[in-house]
Short mmCIF file of C-alpha atoms in Angstrom, two decimals:
data_model
loop_
_atom_site.label_atom_id
_atom_site.label_comp_id
_atom_site.label_asym_id
_atom_site.label_seq_id
_atom_site.Cartn_x
_atom_site.Cartn_y
_atom_site.Cartn_z
CA UNK A 16 93.97 76.90 104.03
CA UNK A 17 97.31 76.82 102.27
CA UNK A 18 100.04 79.18 103.37
CA UNK A 19 100.34 82.62 101.89
CA UNK A 20 103.60 83.58 100.23
CA UNK A 21 105.32 86.92 100.73
CA UNK A 22 108.02 88.03 98.31
CA UNK A 23 109.75 91.01 99.92
CA UNK A 24 112.77 93.13 99.15
CA UNK A 25 114.05 96.24 97.47
CA UNK A 26 112.63 97.78 94.29
CA UNK A 27 113.73 96.29 90.97
CA UNK A 28 115.09 93.11 92.62
CA UNK A 29 112.53 90.85 90.87
CA UNK A 30 109.68 90.68 93.41
CA UNK A 31 106.87 91.29 90.94
CA UNK A 32 108.42 89.00 88.34
CA UNK A 33 108.72 86.17 90.90
CA UNK A 34 105.18 86.81 92.16
CA UNK A 35 103.76 86.63 88.63
CA UNK A 36 105.66 83.40 87.98
CA UNK A 37 104.27 81.90 91.21
CA UNK A 38 100.72 83.08 90.52
CA UNK A 39 100.85 81.42 87.12
CA UNK A 40 102.21 78.17 88.58
CA UNK A 41 99.85 77.99 91.58
CA UNK A 42 96.70 79.85 90.59
CA UNK A 43 97.03 81.91 93.78
CA UNK A 44 95.95 85.54 93.50
CA UNK A 45 98.81 88.04 93.39
CA UNK A 46 98.52 91.22 95.44
CA UNK A 47 100.99 94.06 95.04
CA UNK A 48 101.32 95.65 98.46
CA UNK A 49 103.03 98.59 96.77
CA UNK A 50 99.70 99.29 95.06
CA UNK A 51 97.91 99.00 98.42
CA UNK A 52 100.40 101.42 99.97
CA UNK A 53 99.82 103.83 97.07
CA UNK A 54 96.10 103.61 97.84
CA UNK A 55 96.74 104.41 101.50
CA UNK A 56 98.87 107.39 100.44
CA UNK A 57 96.13 108.76 98.20
CA UNK A 58 93.06 108.12 100.35
CA UNK A 59 94.19 107.74 103.98
CA UNK A 60 97.19 110.08 104.47
CA UNK A 61 96.40 110.30 108.19
CA UNK A 62 97.56 106.67 108.61
CA UNK A 63 101.17 107.71 108.05
CA UNK A 64 101.70 105.04 105.39
CA UNK A 65 103.24 107.20 102.70
CA UNK A 66 106.63 107.50 101.10
CA UNK A 67 106.93 111.30 100.90
CA UNK A 68 107.29 112.21 104.57
CA UNK A 69 110.44 114.32 104.50
CA UNK A 70 112.37 111.40 105.98
CA UNK A 71 115.38 109.65 104.51
CA UNK A 72 114.73 106.62 102.34
CA UNK A 73 115.90 104.32 105.16
CA UNK A 74 113.74 106.06 107.78
CA UNK A 75 110.69 105.84 105.51
CA UNK A 76 111.43 102.16 104.80
CA UNK A 77 111.61 101.36 108.54
CA UNK A 78 108.47 103.38 109.39
CA UNK A 79 106.28 101.88 106.67
CA UNK A 80 107.49 98.37 107.47
CA UNK A 81 106.29 98.71 111.06
CA UNK A 82 102.88 99.90 109.86
CA UNK A 83 102.33 97.53 106.93
CA UNK A 84 103.33 94.28 108.70
CA UNK A 85 100.34 94.20 111.09
CA UNK A 86 98.02 95.22 108.25
CA UNK A 87 99.26 92.34 106.08
CA UNK A 88 98.91 89.95 109.01
CA UNK A 89 95.32 91.05 109.63
CA UNK A 90 94.56 90.71 105.94
CA UNK A 91 95.82 87.10 105.89
CA UNK A 92 94.07 86.15 109.12
CA UNK A 93 90.76 87.51 107.81
CA UNK A 94 88.05 84.90 107.39
CA UNK A 95 87.37 86.46 104.00
CA UNK A 96 90.33 84.65 102.46
CA UNK A 97 89.45 81.27 104.00
CA UNK A 98 86.58 81.11 101.51
CA UNK A 99 89.06 80.78 98.66
CA UNK A 100 90.73 77.65 100.12
CA UNK A 101 94.06 78.79 98.77
CA UNK A 102 96.81 81.17 99.67
CA UNK A 103 97.78 84.54 98.30
CA UNK A 104 101.03 85.80 96.89
CA UNK A 105 101.94 89.23 98.19
CA UNK A 106 104.90 91.21 96.94
CA UNK A 107 106.07 94.09 99.09
CA UNK A 108 108.98 96.46 99.32
CA UNK A 109 108.65 97.82 102.84
CA UNK A 110 108.71 94.73 105.08
CA UNK A 111 111.80 94.27 107.21
CA UNK A 112 112.63 90.75 108.42
CA UNK A 113 112.50 91.95 112.04
CA UNK A 114 108.94 93.26 111.54
CA UNK A 115 107.87 90.03 109.85
CA UNK A 116 109.28 88.10 112.83
CA UNK A 117 107.70 90.35 115.46
CA UNK A 118 104.38 91.35 113.89
CA UNK A 119 103.25 88.52 111.62
CA UNK A 120 101.99 84.98 112.14
CA UNK A 121 104.42 82.55 110.46
CA UNK A 122 101.71 79.86 110.48
CA UNK A 123 99.82 82.00 107.96
CA UNK A 124 102.66 82.81 105.58
CA UNK A 125 106.18 82.12 104.42
CA UNK A 126 108.49 84.98 103.50
CA UNK A 127 111.29 85.17 100.93
CA UNK A 128 113.55 88.17 100.51
CA UNK A 129 115.21 89.51 97.35
CA UNK A 130 117.96 92.08 97.27
CA UNK A 131 120.96 93.53 95.54
CA UNK A 132 123.56 93.63 98.30
CA UNK A 133 126.56 92.27 96.38
CA UNK A 134 127.14 95.36 94.25
CA UNK A 135 128.25 98.93 94.72
CA UNK A 136 125.81 101.77 94.18
CA UNK A 137 127.44 102.45 90.79
CA UNK A 138 127.13 98.80 89.74
CA UNK A 139 123.46 98.87 90.82
CA UNK A 140 122.94 101.99 88.72
CA UNK A 141 124.62 100.33 85.72
CA UNK A 142 122.24 97.34 86.09
CA UNK A 143 119.23 99.64 86.38
CA UNK A 144 120.23 101.59 83.28
CA UNK A 145 120.84 98.39 81.30
CA UNK A 146 117.35 97.06 81.99
CA UNK A 147 115.27 100.23 82.46
CA UNK A 148 112.22 100.27 80.20
CA UNK A 149 109.36 102.76 79.75
CA UNK A 150 107.17 100.46 81.88
CA UNK A 151 109.39 100.93 84.96
CA UNK A 152 108.79 103.71 87.46
CA UNK A 153 112.47 104.64 87.29
CA UNK A 154 112.51 105.25 83.53
CA UNK A 155 111.62 108.96 83.64
CA UNK A 156 113.70 109.73 86.73
CA UNK A 157 116.63 112.12 86.38
CA UNK A 158 119.99 110.35 86.50
CA UNK A 159 120.93 111.93 89.85
CA UNK A 160 117.73 110.56 91.44
CA UNK A 161 118.37 107.11 89.94
CA UNK A 162 121.90 107.20 91.39
CA UNK A 163 120.58 108.12 94.85
CA UNK A 164 117.88 105.43 94.68
CA UNK A 165 120.46 102.82 93.73
CA UNK A 166 122.62 103.74 96.72
CA UNK A 167 119.53 103.38 98.94
CA UNK A 168 118.68 100.00 97.38
CA UNK A 169 122.15 98.65 98.09
CA UNK A 170 122.11 99.94 101.69
CA UNK A 171 118.64 98.50 102.32
CA UNK A 172 119.57 95.19 100.67
CA UNK A 173 122.55 94.83 102.97
CA UNK A 174 120.39 95.50 106.02
CA UNK A 175 117.77 92.99 104.82
CA UNK A 176 120.43 90.35 104.19
CA UNK A 177 121.94 90.87 107.68
CA UNK A 178 118.50 90.54 109.28
CA UNK A 179 117.66 87.47 107.18
CA UNK A 180 120.88 85.78 108.27
CA UNK A 181 120.25 86.65 111.92
CA UNK A 182 116.62 85.49 111.86
CA UNK A 183 117.02 82.53 109.49
CA UNK A 184 114.87 83.80 106.60
CA UNK A 185 115.70 82.98 102.97
CA UNK A 186 117.48 85.73 101.06
CA UNK A 187 118.11 85.63 97.30
CA UNK A 188 120.70 87.90 95.71
CA UNK A 189 119.52 89.07 92.29
CA UNK A 190 122.39 91.36 91.28
CA UNK A 191 123.82 88.67 89.01
CA UNK A 192 122.22 85.70 87.24
CA UNK A 193 118.83 87.20 88.02
CA UNK A 194 116.76 84.90 85.80
CA UNK A 195 118.40 81.77 87.23
CA UNK A 196 117.99 83.09 90.78
CA UNK A 197 114.29 83.85 90.28
CA UNK A 198 113.73 80.39 88.77
CA UNK A 199 115.50 78.84 91.78
CA UNK A 200 113.36 80.92 94.16
CA UNK A 201 110.13 79.85 92.46
CA UNK A 202 111.23 76.22 92.47
CA UNK A 203 112.13 76.42 96.17
CA UNK A 204 108.70 77.88 96.98
CA UNK A 205 106.77 75.38 94.86
CA UNK A 206 108.48 72.51 96.71
CA UNK A 207 107.07 73.82 100.01
CA UNK A 208 103.42 73.86 98.85
#
């Protein structure tokens, strides 16, 4: 079986775009773990995998990461996917590098992180507003909520980047030259397959 590919990082950093590019280039199925988490929220609230827990954004991020990492690992180790004789591409927001390192089998998957750590919260908001479209979940958000989310994204990106540096995982900054960065990421991944 070929290795699975995980594209992880903060919202609106380019995870889904990169995953779609890879799926097209490899023929691997693309699974949005954010959609899986939404399913858990709706059907299995008792699992604790939900984003509206009355916790801060960072606390929720850390909690869900610790729950979703073993689930993703079990999913990849399932014999069900061996029948396909190919890997999967999973994109996920809530997966910290430390949880990947501690709770997942690196023989089954490679991980790549995307973030927006090189900007201020205001610069992140300006980027979001410049590229927000009706298809994005942020489009209908009030400006104050967008501003708060952008501050959270920058804080989480900085934590992810620190952990990636400490643990030796690839981190791609998508605040600037996003298209070129995503093309470089996809090229780097394709060279490993």
